[in-house]
XYZ file of C-alpha atoms in Angstrom:
686
model
C 16.156 -6.145 30.198
C 15.741 -9.696 28.848
C 11.968 -9.155 28.570
C 12.507 -5.919 26.654
C 14.966 -7.661 24.369
C 12.422 -10.374 23.566
C 9.756 -7.757 22.865
C 11.890 -5.832 20.395
C 12.869 -9.099 18.703
C 9.213 -10.076 18.266
C 8.553 -6.653 16.844
C 11.366 -7.100 14.347
C 9.845 -10.363 13.230
C 6.354 -9.003 12.687
C 6.722 -5.309 11.944
C 6.697 -5.727 8.200
C 3.248 -7.280 8.432
C 2.034 -4.355 10.515
C 3.224 -1.785 8.019
C 1.604 -3.770 5.192
C 4.694 -2.916 3.126
C 8.402 -2.363 3.630
C 7.992 1.357 3.018
C 8.461 3.535 6.079
C 11.047 5.614 7.937
C 9.719 4.893 11.410
C 10.529 6.831 14.563
C 11.397 4.611 17.556
C 8.568 6.270 19.494
C 6.155 4.852 16.892
C 6.919 1.284 17.947
C 3.958 1.171 20.375
C 1.650 2.274 17.552
C 2.970 -0.482 15.324
C 2.625 -2.958 18.187
C -1.040 -2.097 18.715
C -1.739 -2.851 15.085
C -0.052 -6.217 15.509
C -2.249 -6.924 18.525
C -5.356 -5.992 16.535
C -4.324 -8.522 13.891
C -3.921 -11.231 16.538
C -0.151 -11.428 16.059
C 0.544 -10.375 19.660
C -1.617 -11.213 22.645
C -0.203 -9.005 25.425
C -0.203 -5.207 25.721
C 3.516 -5.089 26.486
C 5.184 -1.728 26.898
C 8.822 -1.030 26.189
C 11.205 1.896 26.110
C 12.943 1.276 22.823
C 16.056 3.205 23.809
C 16.661 0.960 26.823
C 16.409 -2.293 24.873
C 18.622 -4.002 22.345
C 19.413 -3.322 19.617
C 18.734 0.443 19.894
C 20.615 0.983 23.144
C 23.782 -0.085 21.310
C 23.280 2.318 18.378
C 25.318 5.526 18.205
C 24.825 8.572 16.006
C 28.132 9.188 14.257
C 28.103 12.522 12.410
C 25.150 11.980 10.044
C 25.482 8.194 10.116
C 24.955 5.489 12.674
C 27.330 3.050 14.327
C 26.926 0.191 16.790
C 28.815 -0.941 19.871
C 30.112 -4.474 19.323
C 32.101 -5.036 22.510
C 31.984 -4.131 26.188
C 35.171 -2.089 25.724
C 33.713 0.585 23.476
C 34.484 -1.023 20.107
C 32.315 0.575 17.408
C 31.502 -0.688 13.938
C 30.441 1.759 11.225
C 30.749 2.480 7.509
C 33.922 3.852 5.970
C 32.089 6.781 4.366
C 30.940 7.998 7.791
C 34.495 8.879 8.831
C 36.200 9.228 5.427
C 36.992 12.932 5.896
C 38.535 12.349 9.317
C 40.563 9.417 8.008
C 41.952 11.616 5.260
C 43.000 14.177 7.870
C 45.132 11.557 9.623
C 46.666 10.273 6.393
C 44.390 7.466 5.155
C 43.326 8.565 1.703
C 44.644 6.091 -0.871
C 43.546 2.556 -1.814
C 46.964 1.188 -0.823
C 46.459 1.953 2.863
C 45.054 -0.261 5.602
C 45.485 -0.201 9.359
C 45.135 -2.466 12.392
C 46.025 -1.340 15.894
C 47.765 -4.164 17.732
C 46.698 -2.663 21.061
C 44.950 0.415 22.428
C 48.207 2.384 22.508
C 48.411 2.132 18.700
C 44.895 3.429 18.077
C 44.773 6.758 16.202
C 42.570 9.664 17.403
C 40.132 10.868 14.744
C 39.388 14.608 14.554
C 36.048 16.112 13.625
C 33.826 13.137 14.469
C 30.838 13.618 16.759
C 29.366 10.536 18.407
C 26.123 10.627 20.426
C 24.330 7.852 22.297
C 20.604 8.683 22.468
C 19.240 8.248 25.988
C 15.743 9.734 25.860
C 13.269 11.282 23.419
C 10.549 13.407 25.033
C 7.523 14.836 23.221
C 7.481 18.587 23.965
C 4.886 19.660 21.400
C 2.349 20.803 23.993
C 4.931 22.744 26.012
C 6.125 24.662 22.967
C 2.721 25.334 21.404
C 1.358 26.575 24.712
C 3.923 29.404 24.688
C 3.392 30.453 21.057
C 1.107 33.365 20.197
C -1.633 32.101 17.889
C -2.093 35.611 16.442
C 1.600 36.075 15.555
C 2.722 36.267 11.947
C 4.487 33.312 10.354
C 7.932 34.916 10.704
C 7.233 36.011 14.296
C 6.160 32.472 15.129
C 9.314 31.039 13.555
C 11.534 33.389 15.586
C 9.617 32.648 18.790
C 9.829 28.902 18.175
C 13.569 29.135 17.648
C 13.957 31.144 20.880
C 11.788 28.764 22.926
C 13.581 25.711 21.539
C 16.964 27.177 22.415
C 15.747 28.007 25.926
C 14.529 24.425 26.350
C 17.888 23.099 25.148
C 19.824 25.383 27.513
C 17.722 24.358 30.502
C 18.061 20.685 29.613
C 21.838 20.897 29.396
C 22.075 22.825 32.652
C 20.192 20.037 34.457
C 22.202 17.154 33.021
C 25.427 16.134 31.325
C 23.518 15.291 28.169
C 23.705 17.070 24.852
C 20.144 18.235 24.145
C 18.392 19.079 20.893
C 14.840 19.973 19.880
C 13.787 18.258 16.657
C 10.564 18.423 14.692
C 8.619 15.603 13.065
C 5.832 15.567 10.499
C 6.915 18.994 9.146
C 6.579 20.644 12.560
C 3.398 18.961 13.732
C 5.340 17.423 16.622
C 8.444 18.458 18.546
C 10.774 16.256 20.565
C 13.535 16.970 23.049
C 16.338 14.512 22.325
C 18.824 13.836 25.135
C 22.087 12.207 24.101
C 25.255 11.185 25.867
C 28.275 12.515 23.943
C 31.327 10.355 23.357
C 34.435 12.391 24.144
C 36.810 10.853 21.623
C 36.968 8.274 18.856
C 40.072 6.433 17.730
C 40.742 4.301 14.674
C 41.174 0.605 15.464
C 40.939 -1.201 12.119
C 40.609 -0.050 8.513
C 40.559 -2.781 5.856
C 42.274 -2.209 2.539
C 39.085 -2.801 0.573
C 37.182 -0.106 2.505
C 39.410 2.602 1.035
C 39.238 0.955 -2.381
C 35.444 1.063 -2.167
C 35.582 4.819 -2.712
C 36.661 4.101 -6.284
C 33.686 1.824 -6.993
C 30.799 3.186 -9.096
C 27.730 4.172 -7.120
C 24.313 2.533 -7.477
C 25.522 -0.641 -9.219
C 24.693 -4.268 -8.487
C 26.272 -6.663 -7.852
C 28.595 -4.895 -5.430
C 31.681 -6.299 -3.703
C 32.531 -3.730 -1.052
C 33.949 -4.244 2.420
C 32.536 -0.919 3.527
C 33.363 -0.875 7.224
C 35.748 0.502 9.815
C 36.294 -0.265 13.521
C 36.633 2.609 16.011
C 36.906 2.769 19.774
C 35.003 5.242 21.937
C 36.768 6.981 24.818
C 35.628 9.059 27.760
C 36.971 12.505 28.656
C 39.545 10.943 31.004
C 40.946 8.855 28.106
C 39.565 5.523 29.325
C 37.605 3.209 27.024
C 33.877 3.976 26.967
C 31.815 1.243 28.651
C 28.472 0.985 26.840
C 25.343 -0.188 28.621
C 24.943 -2.849 25.944
C 26.630 -4.104 22.805
C 25.525 -6.190 19.853
C 26.301 -9.767 18.968
C 27.649 -10.358 15.463
C 25.819 -13.186 13.712
C 28.297 -15.741 12.432
C 25.482 -17.669 10.692
C 24.165 -14.603 8.856
C 20.890 -14.392 6.998
C 19.195 -16.080 4.065
C 16.843 -14.939 1.333
C 13.456 -14.000 2.766
C 14.721 -13.206 6.277
C 13.412 -10.098 8.048
C 15.981 -7.389 8.730
C 15.932 -3.950 10.336
C 18.217 -0.925 9.959
C 18.675 1.972 12.377
C 19.767 5.046 10.418
C 19.794 8.834 10.528
C 18.569 9.681 6.993
C 19.081 13.377 6.336
C 16.243 14.361 4.045
C 13.248 13.072 2.137
C 10.243 14.626 0.417
C 7.805 11.721 0.373
C 4.812 14.054 0.887
C 5.759 16.521 -1.848
C 2.762 17.306 -4.044
C 2.501 16.204 -7.665
C 3.058 19.823 -8.800
C 6.167 20.176 -6.623
C 7.701 16.992 -8.043
C 6.830 17.995 -11.609
C 8.472 21.414 -11.186
C 11.597 19.874 -9.697
C 12.208 17.264 -12.399
C 10.761 19.019 -15.427
C 11.954 22.596 -14.792
C 14.435 23.032 -11.955
C 16.815 20.126 -12.563
C 16.778 20.486 -16.378
C 17.605 24.190 -15.979
C 20.395 23.344 -13.561
C 21.776 20.833 -16.064
C 21.823 23.536 -18.740
C 23.643 25.957 -16.436
C 26.266 23.353 -15.545
C 26.802 22.503 -19.204
C 27.159 26.206 -20.055
C 29.668 26.772 -17.252
C 31.714 23.745 -18.336
C 31.682 24.826 -21.984
C 32.801 28.338 -21.059
C 35.620 27.150 -18.814
C 36.788 24.624 -21.438
C 36.812 27.363 -24.084
C 38.816 29.813 -21.960
C 40.941 27.197 -20.191
C 41.627 24.478 -22.789
C 42.926 21.098 -21.577
C 46.626 21.129 -20.808
C 46.802 24.865 -20.176
C 47.739 26.572 -16.910
C 44.183 27.866 -16.643
C 42.843 24.330 -16.957
C 44.912 23.318 -13.940
C 43.516 26.287 -12.013
C 39.935 25.221 -12.694
C 40.309 21.447 -12.574
C 38.623 21.127 -9.159
C 35.643 23.249 -10.240
C 35.361 21.339 -13.515
C 35.454 18.009 -11.676
C 32.745 19.167 -9.264
C 30.532 20.478 -12.083
C 30.958 17.260 -14.080
C 30.089 15.065 -11.115
C 26.996 17.106 -10.224
C 25.973 17.237 -13.881
C 26.111 13.454 -14.172
C 24.090 13.018 -10.979
C 21.360 15.401 -12.123
C 21.224 13.886 -15.610
C 20.898 10.416 -14.092
C 18.104 11.582 -11.783
C 16.194 13.172 -14.662
C 16.590 10.023 -16.755
C 15.478 7.876 -13.827
C 12.454 10.142 -13.301
C 11.493 9.827 -16.970
C 11.731 6.040 -16.763
C 9.957 5.733 -13.423
C 6.357 5.802 -12.280
C 7.062 8.577 -9.751
C 4.998 11.297 -11.416
C 2.172 8.926 -12.245
C 2.029 7.760 -8.622
C 2.100 11.338 -7.361
C -0.694 12.382 -9.723
C -2.789 9.384 -8.714
C -2.170 9.945 -5.006
C -3.139 13.615 -5.333
C -6.369 12.708 -7.117
C -7.231 10.092 -4.494
C -6.565 12.526 -1.649
C -8.723 15.215 -3.253
C -11.499 12.703 -3.866
C -11.399 11.667 -0.205
C -11.617 15.293 0.893
C -14.489 15.954 -1.510
C -16.394 13.027 -0.013
C -17.164 14.926 3.185
C -18.431 18.520 3.684
C -16.492 18.700 6.950
C -13.261 17.628 5.265
C -13.880 20.086 2.427
C -14.300 22.979 4.829
C -11.296 22.005 6.935
C -8.787 20.687 4.406
C -9.339 22.365 1.027
C -8.167 25.838 2.171
C -4.954 24.267 3.476
C -4.142 22.612 0.159
C -4.981 25.823 -1.703
C -2.645 27.806 0.557
C 0.192 25.315 0.063
C -0.290 25.457 -3.705
C -0.137 29.260 -3.622
C 3.055 29.282 -1.554
C 4.636 26.567 -3.698
C 4.076 28.659 -6.825
C 5.814 31.627 -5.179
C 8.634 29.428 -3.939
C 9.215 28.069 -7.438
C 9.773 31.582 -8.774
C 12.279 32.216 -5.986
C 13.963 28.874 -6.700
C 14.481 29.811 -10.369
C 16.050 33.114 -9.325
C 18.235 31.556 -6.631
C 19.437 28.882 -9.046
C 20.895 31.411 -11.471
C 22.307 33.447 -8.557
C 24.099 30.297 -7.396
C 25.838 29.996 -10.747
C 26.506 33.742 -10.835
C 28.373 33.272 -7.538
C 30.854 31.055 -9.423
C 32.467 34.376 -10.339
C 34.880 34.391 -7.413
C 35.876 38.060 -7.039
C 32.352 39.557 -6.686
C 31.433 36.723 -4.314
C 34.585 37.271 -2.247
C 33.905 41.023 -2.031
C 30.376 40.394 -0.780
C 31.530 37.884 1.848
C 34.360 40.133 3.052
C 31.998 43.047 3.664
C 29.427 40.786 5.284
C 31.951 39.360 7.750
C 33.242 42.864 8.556
C 29.714 43.866 9.542
C 29.140 40.662 11.493
C 32.409 41.109 13.396
C 31.280 44.532 14.636
C 27.776 43.332 15.524
C 28.753 40.086 17.293
C 27.901 40.491 20.979
C 27.689 36.993 22.457
C 30.128 34.118 22.287
C 27.993 32.145 19.833
C 27.954 34.993 17.310
C 31.681 35.529 17.783
C 32.357 31.843 17.128
C 30.300 32.007 13.934
C 32.277 35.043 12.760
C 35.557 33.304 13.576
C 34.478 30.235 11.585
C 33.495 32.377 8.582
C 36.805 34.248 8.733
C 38.702 30.951 8.803
C 36.809 29.773 5.716
C 37.545 33.037 3.933
C 41.215 32.852 4.850
C 41.415 29.368 3.375
C 39.579 30.509 0.240
C 41.939 33.468 -0.148
C 45.003 31.272 0.295
C 43.772 28.867 -2.425
C 42.670 31.519 -4.941
C 46.059 32.034 -6.681
C 45.939 28.386 -7.774
C 42.195 28.365 -8.579
C 41.448 31.775 -10.098
C 41.896 33.599 -13.391
C 40.538 37.115 -13.978
C 39.386 36.528 -17.541
C 37.535 33.289 -16.737
C 35.980 34.945 -13.695
C 34.708 37.925 -15.677
C 33.295 35.755 -18.468
C 31.431 33.570 -15.945
C 29.898 36.706 -14.425
C 28.927 38.015 -17.872
C 27.386 34.737 -18.979
C 25.226 34.206 -15.905
C 24.112 37.823 -15.826
C 22.733 37.077 -19.299
C 20.923 34.042 -17.908
C 19.603 36.134 -15.009
C 18.258 38.743 -17.438
C 16.108 36.049 -19.096
C 14.184 35.328 -15.879
C 10.504 36.293 -15.678
C 9.851 39.779 -14.206
C 8.591 38.325 -10.908
C 11.995 36.743 -10.293
C 14.087 39.826 -11.033
C 15.970 42.051 -8.568
C 15.407 45.765 -9.118
C 18.773 46.982 -7.824
C 20.718 44.449 -9.918
C 18.702 45.358 -13.016
C 19.434 49.039 -12.413
C 23.159 48.557 -11.777
C 23.718 46.650 -15.018
C 21.042 48.496 -17.046
C 18.988 45.339 -17.605
C 15.583 47.011 -17.505
C 15.267 47.045 -21.297
C 16.951 43.698 -21.865
C 20.487 42.374 -21.850
C 22.965 44.625 -23.673
C 26.227 42.696 -23.767
C 28.411 45.722 -24.502
C 27.034 47.701 -21.552
C 27.250 44.785 -19.110
C 30.764 43.829 -20.271
C 31.935 47.431 -19.897
C 30.578 47.607 -16.336
C 32.199 44.299 -15.401
C 35.554 45.256 -16.922
C 35.458 48.531 -14.988
C 34.728 46.643 -11.766
C 37.534 44.121 -12.318
C 40.092 46.774 -13.371
C 39.382 48.996 -10.393
C 39.584 46.424 -7.600
C 42.496 45.636 -5.332
C 41.121 42.104 -4.864
C 43.000 41.026 -7.972
C 46.097 41.162 -5.776
C 46.557 38.176 -3.426
C 48.102 40.234 -0.612
C 45.297 42.802 -0.686
C 42.650 40.103 -0.293
C 44.046 39.081 3.091
C 44.319 42.698 4.226
C 40.633 43.321 3.529
C 39.753 40.369 5.745
C 40.832 42.424 8.766
C 39.376 45.817 7.800
C 36.312 47.465 9.291
C 32.934 47.902 7.652
C 33.510 51.680 7.506
C 36.690 51.138 5.489
C 34.647 49.134 2.995
C 32.014 51.860 2.822
C 34.602 54.613 2.233
C 36.647 52.616 -0.248
C 36.804 53.623 -3.909
C 37.545 50.051 -4.875
C 34.998 49.342 -7.624
C 34.227 45.769 -6.615
C 34.029 46.534 -2.914
C 31.748 49.494 -3.656
C 29.527 47.112 -5.630
C 29.466 44.713 -2.662
C 28.458 47.532 -0.303
C 25.761 48.739 -2.719
C 24.312 45.238 -3.088
C 24.510 44.276 0.597
C 21.065 45.618 1.444
C 19.661 43.717 -1.535
C 21.260 40.537 -0.198
C 19.663 41.122 3.209
C 16.278 41.663 1.562
C 16.630 38.396 -0.354
C 17.590 36.575 2.845
C 14.524 38.051 4.545
C 12.359 36.959 1.598
C 13.655 33.418 1.915
C 13.119 33.429 5.681
C 9.545 34.655 5.331
C 8.797 32.054 2.664
C 10.275 29.305 4.850
C 8.205 30.628 7.790
C 4.961 30.558 5.794
C 5.710 27.036 4.581
C 6.592 25.971 8.129
C 3.174 27.232 9.189
C 1.140 25.466 6.497
C 3.029 22.166 6.074
C 2.091 20.751 9.516
C -1.553 21.473 8.704
C -1.199 19.655 5.385
C 0.620 16.818 7.130
C -2.438 16.437 9.357
C -4.419 15.751 6.187
C -2.004 13.009 5.101
C -2.087 11.432 8.552
C -5.895 11.523 8.691
C -6.078 10.027 5.187
C -3.652 7.237 6.156
C -5.670 6.478 9.286
C -8.905 6.405 7.263
C -7.273 3.756 5.082
C -6.026 1.687 8.009
C -2.429 2.813 7.614
C 0.134 4.558 9.793
C 1.923 7.635 8.431
C 5.648 8.135 8.934
C 7.478 11.452 9.006
C 9.855 12.627 6.310
C 13.525 12.084 7.079
C 15.239 15.007 8.808
C 18.410 13.619 10.372
C 16.708 11.949 13.355
C 16.864 8.242 14.169
C 14.636 6.087 11.961
C 13.924 2.382 11.834
C 13.271 0.593 8.565
C 12.073 -2.986 8.193
C 12.339 -5.265 5.191
C 13.314 -8.655 3.834
C 16.394 -9.998 2.094
C 15.233 -10.053 -1.503
C 16.443 -9.584 -5.066
C 14.603 -7.670 -7.767
C 13.951 -7.327 -11.497
C 15.425 -4.038 -12.839
C 14.359 -4.618 -16.464
C 12.586 -7.249 -18.501
C 14.180 -10.730 -18.471
C 16.743 -9.782 -15.801
C 16.604 -10.891 -12.174
C 19.166 -9.801 -9.598
C 19.941 -12.336 -6.888
C 20.030 -10.888 -3.342
C 23.630 -11.940 -2.577
C 26.963 -11.186 -4.204
C 29.727 -13.645 -3.316
C 33.509 -13.872 -3.426
C 33.145 -16.154 -6.445
C 32.102 -13.064 -8.385
C 35.152 -11.078 -7.295
C 37.274 -12.101 -10.270
C 39.729 -9.243 -9.813
C 40.309 -9.949 -6.124
C 43.474 -11.923 -5.286
C 41.700 -14.182 -2.773
C 38.748 -15.025 -5.066
C 40.421 -18.089 -6.572
C 41.096 -19.516 -3.121
C 37.377 -19.697 -2.437
C 36.077 -20.352 -5.920
C 35.748 -24.085 -5.327
C 33.963 -23.748 -1.984
C 30.662 -25.585 -1.814
C 29.183 -22.786 0.318
C 29.671 -19.405 -1.377
C 30.800 -16.651 0.981
C 28.424 -13.659 0.708
C 29.997 -10.210 0.335
C 27.019 -7.848 -0.031
C 23.265 -8.419 0.052
C 20.069 -6.654 -0.983
C 17.008 -5.943 1.136
C 13.667 -4.212 0.723
C 14.534 -1.873 3.617
C 13.370 1.677 2.950
C 16.224 4.142 2.705
C 16.782 7.534 1.128
C 19.787 9.540 0.075
C 23.254 8.317 -0.779
C 24.634 8.354 2.759
C 22.162 5.831 4.166
C 24.689 4.104 6.378
C 23.310 1.907 9.141
C 23.879 -1.267 11.150
C 21.460 -3.986 10.089
C 19.904 -6.525 12.463
C 18.101 -9.834 12.141
C 14.910 -10.813 13.995
C 16.954 -11.706 17.098
C 18.586 -8.282 17.222
C 21.960 -9.631 16.088
C 24.148 -7.638 13.711
C 24.026 -9.202 10.247
C 25.313 -6.358 8.088
C 26.011 -2.705 7.446
C 23.791 -0.821 5.011
C 25.930 1.485 2.879
C 24.108 2.274 -0.366
C 21.174 1.612 -2.654
C 20.699 0.316 -6.186
C 20.218 2.527 -9.244
C 16.445 2.536 -8.770
C 16.982 4.235 -5.378
C 18.098 7.477 -6.985
C 14.539 8.754 -6.536
C 14.176 7.346 -3.014
C 13.939 10.835 -1.523
C 10.542 11.175 -3.232
C 9.061 7.678 -3.273
C 9.516 4.031 -2.393
C 9.134 1.504 -5.196
C 8.221 -1.845 -3.630
C 9.284 -3.736 -6.750
C 12.658 -2.078 -7.303
C 13.787 -0.098 -4.241
C 16.635 -2.047 -2.640
C 19.199 -1.210 0.007
C 22.729 -2.608 -0.323
C 24.416 -4.058 2.777
C 27.810 -5.466 3.642
C 27.268 -9.050 4.823
C 28.765 -9.454 8.298
C 30.066 -12.912 7.361
C 32.452 -11.350 4.856
C 33.687 -8.906 7.508
C 34.339 -11.772 9.930
C 36.090 -13.768 7.217
C 38.386 -10.824 6.486
C 39.285 -10.444 10.164
C 40.219 -14.137 10.346
C 42.637 -13.814 7.417
C 45.041 -11.484 9.198
C 46.828 -12.063 12.481
C 46.915 -8.269 12.916
C 43.123 -8.039 13.192
C 42.207 -11.468 14.589
C 42.244 -10.163 18.165
C 39.067 -8.188 17.341
C 37.201 -11.485 17.011
C 38.214 -12.368 20.539
C 37.129 -8.969 21.824
C 33.723 -9.351 20.174
C 33.482 -12.944 21.460
C 32.658 -14.258 17.995
C 32.480 -18.050 17.891
C 32.429 -20.311 14.835
């Protein structure tokens, strides 16, 4: 174990040199490939082999929902970000900035509901096994169904042979498949929640400097209610890190599109998002007009308005960031360079050009579908038609559910509908609902012919254009003739059979029944498109990997919720001309904090947060952060403003991850007698 530890530590020290940049969301199984490149450069002299999951720091990392956590004691103490368990904390009563908590002993620890914790034990490449069983002559949709069936069979067999939770994941857009075996943690309990962690929810996103104590301590328990004993746990670095130090993060980033084509990125930021912004603005204007501030209707729609405003701001910021960035220019240049490389060889032309042409064709079709689905999403803001459709759909599913899995899915959908129905009296107004439906039917009618739905056009007489009087009359008839306007009737329909829906003279339910087949056809369209893309994207990914290899580089897979390692250095950056951001924020900058004055005269500033060049994507990029010795030096919890486009590219000059400095965490624990015992448990010395 000590030898493996040393090997991983050496890799941490030198990996940035191997990657030739800090960009990269690396799979742990790629570590040998990175190591070989280090050997070729003379940085390592021995062909050492290591199982990354059996060596520190990875054998102390836990997947916690969609985040990561780390064991920091032999008694199952876990350290993670507040955001990773925020929903569960709210369920047990911790939801306001005035609340903090420290369990004096294990008996005081609070069980947290709805948190899944997994300790990865093994990752096995099963690409050959799966591909061997797939029919090469099958259609794209047949292949997708077969792959899903084979993957589920592999998972079932794996779980029958062990106590592990098994999952088949894909990498490189389906070019590779891995069987991931994880040990589940039976229960998690809250041990310590600092006051400033809850307050951090109120802080603006993407800013720098930041002063957030974004952390929470949990304890893992086994099924028999005893503390989980991890195979290894991390050491917290009391000395911390300095500018220029190498750091590594182990995260589970959910999604990225680093290999999206220039045309795909252009469509997204120059058509799709701008159209979405317009729709949100229109919906907000309509609701404000019909439910003016201070009115009862305004209170009914305040949650929807808040959600629309937040999403609107995010999309506007992303569009503005795109317009200011070099993203499109880089994508255009990269596309030209890739095409030039392909054109430089007759073999590459014959093999690769048809693949790119096929992807371009499918992308064009997908964009038409995306425009249609976008307006349908806003049309679904009209609650009564959407409720009618979901009620009929669940009635059908209830009758068709044969196995326990299907029955559980139906039960979950019914529970969601019951909650929706119970909340509707406080969040629904007939007039607002009808006007939203009318408005977005008008937007739907302006779509190009290829994006239109024949049955919907026929029902609302949209074939010759949008006639507001006709459409309004049809909607008013539907809303007048439905029992769903009555709160009690909504709950009754949740229990009725599909045949009762089909025989009903309820105007809105009849509409739902009439449109159900159309909805199934649209779902099938989406599935077939996804299947075709799933068939071509691995072939295109092969091109990117071959191109990277030809240029002496190693390709990484797009993020998809699996464990990734990112390497970087502690470093500031220049966001605009004449401005340089230092890599550390300190308590001296926390002017509004009550303890800031007590430390203001200290000769050695206490760091609070720090920046690194670690590659991360998405807002929820929570992860423990290690130094070159594998010690815990921080918790990554966010990115700077320039990271808003991190799902699509990495900007070496401006992409920065934001981390909580572990020294600030340790300082906070020392300030309170209620939490000081955690220092003893973690064996932290000063």
